Coordinates of C-alpha atoms in Angstrom, one line a residue:
X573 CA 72.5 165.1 114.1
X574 CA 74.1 168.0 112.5
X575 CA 77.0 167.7 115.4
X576 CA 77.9 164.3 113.4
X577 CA 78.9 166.6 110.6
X578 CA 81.6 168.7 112.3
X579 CA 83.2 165.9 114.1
X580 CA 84.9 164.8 110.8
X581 CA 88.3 165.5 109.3
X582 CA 88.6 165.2 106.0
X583 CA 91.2 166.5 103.9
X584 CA 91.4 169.2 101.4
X585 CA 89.6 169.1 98.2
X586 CA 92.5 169.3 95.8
X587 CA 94.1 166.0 97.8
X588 CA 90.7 164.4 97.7
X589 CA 90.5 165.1 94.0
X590 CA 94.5 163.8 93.6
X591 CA 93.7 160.6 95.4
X592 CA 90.8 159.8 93.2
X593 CA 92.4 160.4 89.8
X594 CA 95.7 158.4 90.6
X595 CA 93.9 155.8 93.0
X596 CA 90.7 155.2 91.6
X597 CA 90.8 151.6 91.7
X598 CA 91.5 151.8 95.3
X599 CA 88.5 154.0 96.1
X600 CA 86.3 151.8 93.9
X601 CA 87.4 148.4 95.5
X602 CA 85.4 146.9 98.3
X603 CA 87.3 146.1 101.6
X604 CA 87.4 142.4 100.4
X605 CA 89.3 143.2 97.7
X606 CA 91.5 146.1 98.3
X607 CA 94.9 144.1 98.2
X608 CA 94.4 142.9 95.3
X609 CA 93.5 146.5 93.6
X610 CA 96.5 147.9 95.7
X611 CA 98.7 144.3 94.1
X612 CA 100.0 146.4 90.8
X613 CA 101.1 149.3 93.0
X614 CA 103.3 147.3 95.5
X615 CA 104.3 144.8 92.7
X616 CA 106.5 148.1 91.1
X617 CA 107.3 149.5 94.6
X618 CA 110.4 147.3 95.9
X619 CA 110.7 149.7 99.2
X620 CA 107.1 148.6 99.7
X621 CA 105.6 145.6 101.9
X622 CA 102.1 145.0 102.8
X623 CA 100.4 142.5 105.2
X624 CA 96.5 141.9 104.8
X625 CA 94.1 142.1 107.5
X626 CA 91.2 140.2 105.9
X627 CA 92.3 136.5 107.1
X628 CA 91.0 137.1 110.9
X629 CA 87.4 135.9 111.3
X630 CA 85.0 139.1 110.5
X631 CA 82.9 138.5 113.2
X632 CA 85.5 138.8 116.0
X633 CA 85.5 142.3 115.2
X634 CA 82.1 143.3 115.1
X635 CA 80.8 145.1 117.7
X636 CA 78.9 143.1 120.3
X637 CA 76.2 145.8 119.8
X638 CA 75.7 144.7 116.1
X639 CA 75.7 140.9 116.6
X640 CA 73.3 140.9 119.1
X641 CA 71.1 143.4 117.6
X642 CA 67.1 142.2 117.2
X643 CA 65.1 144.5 114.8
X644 CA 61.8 145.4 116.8
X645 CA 59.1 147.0 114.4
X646 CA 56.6 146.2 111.8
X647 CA 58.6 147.1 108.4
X648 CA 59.9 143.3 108.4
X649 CA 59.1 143.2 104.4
X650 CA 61.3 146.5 104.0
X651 CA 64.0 145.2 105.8
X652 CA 64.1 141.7 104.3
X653 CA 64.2 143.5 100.9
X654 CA 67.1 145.7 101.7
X655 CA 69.3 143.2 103.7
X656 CA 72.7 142.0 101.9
X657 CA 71.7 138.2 101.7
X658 CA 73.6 135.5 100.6
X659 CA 71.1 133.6 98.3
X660 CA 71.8 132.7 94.2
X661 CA 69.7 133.7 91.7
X662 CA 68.1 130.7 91.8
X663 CA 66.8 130.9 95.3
X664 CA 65.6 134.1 94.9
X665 CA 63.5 132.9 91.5
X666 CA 62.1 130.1 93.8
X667 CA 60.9 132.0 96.3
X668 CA 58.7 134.0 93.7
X669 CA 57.2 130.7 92.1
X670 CA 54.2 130.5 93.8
X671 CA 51.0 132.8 93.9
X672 CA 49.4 134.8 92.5
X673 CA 51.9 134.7 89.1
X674 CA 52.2 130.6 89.4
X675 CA 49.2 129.3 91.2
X676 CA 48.6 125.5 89.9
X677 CA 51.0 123.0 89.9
X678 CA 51.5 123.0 85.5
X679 CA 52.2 126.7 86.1
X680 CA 54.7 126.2 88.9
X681 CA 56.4 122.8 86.9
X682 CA 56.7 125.2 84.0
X683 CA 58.5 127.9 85.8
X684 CA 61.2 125.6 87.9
X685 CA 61.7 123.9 84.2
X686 CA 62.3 127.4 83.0
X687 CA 64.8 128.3 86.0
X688 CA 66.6 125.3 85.8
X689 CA 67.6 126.2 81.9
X690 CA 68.7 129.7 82.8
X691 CA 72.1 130.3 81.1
X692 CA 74.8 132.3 83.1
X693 CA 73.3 135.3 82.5
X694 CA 70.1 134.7 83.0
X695 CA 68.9 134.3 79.8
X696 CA 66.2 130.8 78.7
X697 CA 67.6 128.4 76.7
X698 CA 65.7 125.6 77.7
X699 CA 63.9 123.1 75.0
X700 CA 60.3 124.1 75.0
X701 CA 59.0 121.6 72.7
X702 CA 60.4 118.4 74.5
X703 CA 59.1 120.1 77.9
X704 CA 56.0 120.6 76.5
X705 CA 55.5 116.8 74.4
X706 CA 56.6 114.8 77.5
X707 CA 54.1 116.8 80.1
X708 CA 51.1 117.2 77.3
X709 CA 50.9 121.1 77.4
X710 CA 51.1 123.5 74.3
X711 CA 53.9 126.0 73.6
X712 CA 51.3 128.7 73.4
X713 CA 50.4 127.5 77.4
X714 CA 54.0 127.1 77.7
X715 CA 55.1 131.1 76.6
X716 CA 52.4 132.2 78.3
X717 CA 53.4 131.2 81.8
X718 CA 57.4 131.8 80.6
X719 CA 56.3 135.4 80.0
X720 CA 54.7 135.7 83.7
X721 CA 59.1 135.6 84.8
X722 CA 58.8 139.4 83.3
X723 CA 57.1 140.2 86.7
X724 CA 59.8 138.9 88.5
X725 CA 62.9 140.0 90.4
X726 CA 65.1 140.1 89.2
X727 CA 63.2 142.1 86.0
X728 CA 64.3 141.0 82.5
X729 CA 65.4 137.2 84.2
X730 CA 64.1 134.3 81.8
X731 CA 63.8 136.6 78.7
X732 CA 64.9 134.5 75.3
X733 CA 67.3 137.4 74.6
X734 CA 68.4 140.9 75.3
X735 CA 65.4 142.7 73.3
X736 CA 62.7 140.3 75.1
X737 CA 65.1 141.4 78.2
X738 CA 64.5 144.9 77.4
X739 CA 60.8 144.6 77.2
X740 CA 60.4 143.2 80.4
X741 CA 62.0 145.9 81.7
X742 CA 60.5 148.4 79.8
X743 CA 57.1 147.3 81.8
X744 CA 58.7 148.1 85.2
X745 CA 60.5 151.0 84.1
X746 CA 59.0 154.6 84.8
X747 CA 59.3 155.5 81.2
X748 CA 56.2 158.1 80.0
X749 CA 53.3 156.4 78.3
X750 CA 54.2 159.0 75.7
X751 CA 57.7 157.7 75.2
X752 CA 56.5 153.9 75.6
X753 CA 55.3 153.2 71.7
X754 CA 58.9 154.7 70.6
X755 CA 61.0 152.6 73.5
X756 CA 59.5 149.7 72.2
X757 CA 60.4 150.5 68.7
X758 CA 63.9 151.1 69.5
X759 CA 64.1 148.0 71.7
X760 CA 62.9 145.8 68.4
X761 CA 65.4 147.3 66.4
X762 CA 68.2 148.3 68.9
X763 CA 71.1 148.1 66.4
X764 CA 69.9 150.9 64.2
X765 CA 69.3 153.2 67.4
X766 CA 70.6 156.1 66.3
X767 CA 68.0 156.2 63.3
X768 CA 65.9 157.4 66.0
X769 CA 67.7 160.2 67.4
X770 CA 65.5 163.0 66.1
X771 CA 62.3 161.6 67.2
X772 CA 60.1 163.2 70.1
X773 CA 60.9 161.9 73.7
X774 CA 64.2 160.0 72.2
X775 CA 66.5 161.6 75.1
X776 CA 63.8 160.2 77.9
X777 CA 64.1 156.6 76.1
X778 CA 67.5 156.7 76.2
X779 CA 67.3 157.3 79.4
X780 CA 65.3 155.0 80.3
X781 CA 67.4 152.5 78.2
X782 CA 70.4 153.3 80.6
X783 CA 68.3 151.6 83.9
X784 CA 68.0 148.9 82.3
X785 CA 70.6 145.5 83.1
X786 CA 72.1 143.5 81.0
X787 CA 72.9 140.9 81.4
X788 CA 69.4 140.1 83.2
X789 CA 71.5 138.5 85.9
X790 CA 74.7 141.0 86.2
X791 CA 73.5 141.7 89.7
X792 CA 74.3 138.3 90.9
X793 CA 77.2 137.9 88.8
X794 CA 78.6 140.7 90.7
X795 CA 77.9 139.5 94.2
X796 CA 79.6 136.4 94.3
X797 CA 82.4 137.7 96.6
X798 CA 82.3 137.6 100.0
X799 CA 80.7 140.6 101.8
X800 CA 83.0 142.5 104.6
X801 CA 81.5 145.7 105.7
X802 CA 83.2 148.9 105.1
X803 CA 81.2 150.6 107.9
X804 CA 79.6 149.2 111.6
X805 CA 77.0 151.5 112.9
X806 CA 75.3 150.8 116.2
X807 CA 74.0 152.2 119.3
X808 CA 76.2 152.0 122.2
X809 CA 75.6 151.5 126.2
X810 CA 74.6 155.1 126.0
X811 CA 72.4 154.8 123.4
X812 CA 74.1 157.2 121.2
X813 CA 74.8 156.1 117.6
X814 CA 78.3 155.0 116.7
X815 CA 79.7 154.7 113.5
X816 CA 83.2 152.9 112.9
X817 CA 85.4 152.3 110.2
X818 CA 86.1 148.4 110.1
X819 CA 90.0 149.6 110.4
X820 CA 90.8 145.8 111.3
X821 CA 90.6 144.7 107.7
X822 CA 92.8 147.5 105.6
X823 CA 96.2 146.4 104.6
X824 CA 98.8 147.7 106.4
X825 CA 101.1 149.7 104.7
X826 CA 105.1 149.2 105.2
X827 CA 107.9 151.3 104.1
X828 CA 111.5 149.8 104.4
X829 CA 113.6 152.8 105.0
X830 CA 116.6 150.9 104.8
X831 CA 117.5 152.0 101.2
X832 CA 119.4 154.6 99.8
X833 CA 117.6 157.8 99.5
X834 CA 119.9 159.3 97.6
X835 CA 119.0 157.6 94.7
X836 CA 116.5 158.9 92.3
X837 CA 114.9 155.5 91.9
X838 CA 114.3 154.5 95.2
X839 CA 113.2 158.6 96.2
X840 CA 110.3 158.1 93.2
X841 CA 109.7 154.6 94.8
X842 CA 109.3 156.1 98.3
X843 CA 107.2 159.1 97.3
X844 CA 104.7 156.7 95.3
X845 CA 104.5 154.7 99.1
X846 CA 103.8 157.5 100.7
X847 CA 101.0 158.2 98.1
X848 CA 99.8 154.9 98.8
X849 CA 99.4 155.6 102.7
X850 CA 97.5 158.7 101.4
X851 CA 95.2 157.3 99.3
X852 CA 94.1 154.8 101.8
X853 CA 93.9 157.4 104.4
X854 CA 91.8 159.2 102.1
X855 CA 89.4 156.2 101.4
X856 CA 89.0 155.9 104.9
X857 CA 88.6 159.7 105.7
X858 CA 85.7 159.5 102.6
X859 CA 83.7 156.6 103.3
X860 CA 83.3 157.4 107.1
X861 CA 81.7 161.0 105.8
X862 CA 79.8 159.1 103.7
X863 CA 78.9 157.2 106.8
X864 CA 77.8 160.6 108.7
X865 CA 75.7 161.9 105.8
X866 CA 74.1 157.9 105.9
X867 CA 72.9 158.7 109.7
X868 CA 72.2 162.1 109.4
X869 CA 69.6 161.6 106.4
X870 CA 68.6 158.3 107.3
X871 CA 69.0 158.4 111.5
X872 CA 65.0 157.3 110.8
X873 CA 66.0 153.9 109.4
X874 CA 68.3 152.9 112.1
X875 CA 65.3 153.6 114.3
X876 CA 63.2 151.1 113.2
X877 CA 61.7 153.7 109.7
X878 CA 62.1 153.6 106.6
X879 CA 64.7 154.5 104.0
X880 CA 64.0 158.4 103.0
X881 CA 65.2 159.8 99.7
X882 CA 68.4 160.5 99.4
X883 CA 70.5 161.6 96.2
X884 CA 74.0 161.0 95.4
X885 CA 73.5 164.5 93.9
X886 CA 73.3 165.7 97.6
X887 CA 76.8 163.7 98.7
X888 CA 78.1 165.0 95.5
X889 CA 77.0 168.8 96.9
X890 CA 78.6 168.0 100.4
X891 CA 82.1 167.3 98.9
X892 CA 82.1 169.5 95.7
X893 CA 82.4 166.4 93.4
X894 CA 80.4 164.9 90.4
X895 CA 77.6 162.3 91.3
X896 CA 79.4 159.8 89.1
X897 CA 82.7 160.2 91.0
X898 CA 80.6 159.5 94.3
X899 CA 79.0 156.7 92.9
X900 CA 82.2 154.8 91.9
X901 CA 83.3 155.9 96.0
X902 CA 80.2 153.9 97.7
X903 CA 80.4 150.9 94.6
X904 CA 80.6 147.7 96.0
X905 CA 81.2 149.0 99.7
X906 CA 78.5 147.7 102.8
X907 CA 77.4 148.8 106.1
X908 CA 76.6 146.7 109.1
X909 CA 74.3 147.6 111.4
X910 CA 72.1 145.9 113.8
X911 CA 68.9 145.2 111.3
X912 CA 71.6 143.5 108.9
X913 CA 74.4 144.1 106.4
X914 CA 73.5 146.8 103.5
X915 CA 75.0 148.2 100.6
X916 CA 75.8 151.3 100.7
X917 CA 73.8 152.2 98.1
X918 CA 70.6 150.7 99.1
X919 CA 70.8 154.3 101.4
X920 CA 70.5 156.4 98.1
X921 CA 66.4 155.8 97.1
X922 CA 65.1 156.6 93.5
X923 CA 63.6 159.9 94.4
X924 CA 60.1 160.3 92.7
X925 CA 59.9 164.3 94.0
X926 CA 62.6 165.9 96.3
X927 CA 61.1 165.0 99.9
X928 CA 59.1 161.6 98.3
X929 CA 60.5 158.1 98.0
X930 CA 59.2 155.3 96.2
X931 CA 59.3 153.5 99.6
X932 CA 56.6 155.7 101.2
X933 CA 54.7 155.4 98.2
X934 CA 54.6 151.9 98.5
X935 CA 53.9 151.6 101.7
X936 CA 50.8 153.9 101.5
X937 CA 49.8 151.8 98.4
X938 CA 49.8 149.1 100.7
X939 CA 47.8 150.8 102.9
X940 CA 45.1 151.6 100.6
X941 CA 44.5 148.2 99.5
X942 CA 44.3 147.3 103.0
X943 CA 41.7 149.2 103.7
X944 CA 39.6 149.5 100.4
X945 CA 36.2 148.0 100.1
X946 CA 36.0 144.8 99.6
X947 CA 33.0 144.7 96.9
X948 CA 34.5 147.3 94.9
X949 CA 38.7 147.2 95.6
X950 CA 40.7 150.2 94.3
X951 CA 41.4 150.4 90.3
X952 CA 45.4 151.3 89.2
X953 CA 44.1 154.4 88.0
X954 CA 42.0 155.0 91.4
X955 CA 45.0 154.1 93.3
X956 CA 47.1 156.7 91.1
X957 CA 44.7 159.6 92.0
X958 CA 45.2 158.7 95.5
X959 CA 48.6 158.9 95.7
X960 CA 49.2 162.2 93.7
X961 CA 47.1 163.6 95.8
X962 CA 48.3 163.1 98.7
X963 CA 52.3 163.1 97.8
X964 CA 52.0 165.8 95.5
X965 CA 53.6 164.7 92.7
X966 CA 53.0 163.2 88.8
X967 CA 53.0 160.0 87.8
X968 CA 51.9 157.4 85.0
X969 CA 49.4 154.4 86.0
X970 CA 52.1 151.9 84.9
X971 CA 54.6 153.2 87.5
X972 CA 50.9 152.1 89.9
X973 CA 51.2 148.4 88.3
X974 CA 54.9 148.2 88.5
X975 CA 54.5 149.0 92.3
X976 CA 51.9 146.6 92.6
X977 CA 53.4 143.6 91.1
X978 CA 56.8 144.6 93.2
X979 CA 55.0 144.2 96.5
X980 CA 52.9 140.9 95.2
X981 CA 49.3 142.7 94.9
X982 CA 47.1 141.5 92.8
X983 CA 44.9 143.4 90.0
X984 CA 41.8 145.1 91.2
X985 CA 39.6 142.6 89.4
X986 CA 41.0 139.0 91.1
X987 CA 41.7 140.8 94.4
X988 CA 37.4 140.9 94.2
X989 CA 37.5 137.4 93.3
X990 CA 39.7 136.7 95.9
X991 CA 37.7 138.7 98.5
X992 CA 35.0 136.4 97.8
X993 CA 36.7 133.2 98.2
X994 CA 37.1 134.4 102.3

């Protein structure tokens, strides 16, 4: 794979970095919307036309390769989790509200009633008490199954407010158990933060505090437009891996030359055209390295693995930028390949240690529980000692739990009972 690498041409650093201070919003636009970023540009630019390419139909222009694709291997969960889908919010909640979290059918009547009188961002602002008179259940019963949403994707959805938000999150979040007691704190009293700043383990809470969304539902705010792939990658009649930029839907760029070019004016006016052609030239030229890194690092995934950890310190590295400068460059930009349609930065895992995702370690959770014994099944903290041990690395017995709930296992104690039901 390390052939992909010298097969690119990219420009020069200093033009890179040009491109993204004076085109930014170009760079940080996804295909779908890149006339509109470029609208303010030609809008001042009278020697400038351009003509869209998003109208054709997308799929004409995929590769045959890619629409025909079949995924063949046993990771279906992993893929299902990563693939670009087009569901709401709502679909996703009701795909959740079942067992083990909603098991009986007061349980389950409780949580659709609580989705249904979701607010826009994903906050509860249903009426308990009328809920609660008309179906004969208490609001203690009620709140007790409400609170059951903070185990739920996505986390903090169905929280009362942003602090209740926050706490859900703070349960899935990988925050110390030192720094828990003063994360909760802060979280209770979140406009006075800074009161805190000079207390132990304030810098990881803040970190921590960063993760975290708000609104609860920003995610799906944000992915109501209409997905067109930046990037196809496939394998083609010789079985080699291809990776293409999706050229068909840029704008084209035309420059009437029919003006005077003696006139300052329209020599400024041309100048900033020619700009223009540069900078999408350079978007192109930086997302289809972007795209060779993607294959190189994870050439297991489109294979049939797993996604492996994968920094955008290391992109960052490759093209002598700052992680947050590649982060805005692979925003809101997808890949299509034949197990589905991904953004880009479901390619980038959380890395728990440098050469350990929290995708192997789920999946050899999941393999421990498969095979523990079925009179005495694994505890968190048993589980936790397995998995340092054989990753190598430190972690907390919530991060165990957070995994757990995530991939829908229950507690050591009703897995037993459940055991014993069979």
């Amino acid at each position: 794979m390390a052939g992909l690498r010298q097969n690119t041409s990219v420009e020069t650093k200093h033009k890179l970095s040009n491109t993204l201070r004076n085109w930014l919003p170009i760079l940080h636009s996804s295909l779908g919307d890149l006339s509109d970023a470029m609208a303010p540009f030609i809008e001042s630019n009278p020697v400038v036309e351009i003509e869209s390419g998003y109208e054709d139909d997308f799929e004409k222009r995929i590769p045959k390769k890619i629409i025909s694709g079949q995924v063949s291997n046993s990771r279906t969960e992993q893929i299902e989790a990563l693939t670009i889908q087009k569901k709401s919010l709502y679909e996703v909640l009701d795909e959740q509200i079942g067992k083990p979290l909603f098991p009986t059918p007061v349980s389950q009547e409780v949580a659709f009633f609580v989705v249904e009188n979701l607010d826009e961002n994903g906050y509860y602002e249903g009426d308990s008490e009328s809920f609660c008179s008309k179906n004969g259940i208490s609001i203690d019963e009620f709140e007790k199954i409400r609170l059951r949403f903070a185990h739920l994707e996505p986390v903090g959805i169905a929280a009362k407010d942003l602090a209740e938000s926050f706490l859900f999150q703070l349960d899935s979040s990988d925050i110390s158990d030192e720094a828990y007691p003063l994360c909760v704190e802060i979280i209770k009293d979140i406009q006075a933060i800074h009161n805190f700043s000079d207390k132990e383990h304030f810098s990881e809470v803040m970190r921590v505090l960063g993760t975290f969304k708000n609104p609860p539902a920003i995610e799906y705010q944000e992915e109501s437009a209409h997905v067109v792939p930046d990037l196809m990658i496939f394998f083609n009649d010789e079985n080699s891996i291809e990776i293409k930029l999706n050229d068909a839907y840029y704008p084209t760029i035309k420059i009437d030359s029919n003006y005077a070019v003696e006139h300052e004016f329209i020599t400024q006016k041309i100048k900033e055209a020619k700009s223009l052609v540069d900078a999408l030239d350079m978007r192109r030229a930086t997302l289809y390295k972007v795209g060779l890194m993607i294959v190189e690092y994870q050439y297991e995934f489109f294979t049939g693995g797993q996604v492996m950890p994968l920094t955008l310190k290391t992109l960052a590295d490759e093209f002598g930028h700052n992680p947050s400068t590649i982060s805005r460059a692979i925003a809101n930009k997808y890949i299509a390949c034949d197990r589905g349609v991904f953004a880009m930065k479901e390619f980038f895992t959380t890395a728990i240690d440098e050469d350990v995702s929290n995708a192997a370690i789920k999946e050899f959770l999941v393999g421990l529980v498969k095979q523990e014994s079925r009179e005495k099944p694994l505890s968190d903290m048993k589980l936790l000692d397995l998995i340092q041990d054989k990753f190598k690395v430190k972690m907390v017995r919530r991060t165990i739990a957070k995994y757990r709930k995530q991939l829908n296992i229950a507690g050591s104690s009703e897995r037993k009972k459940l055991y014993h039901l069979h």
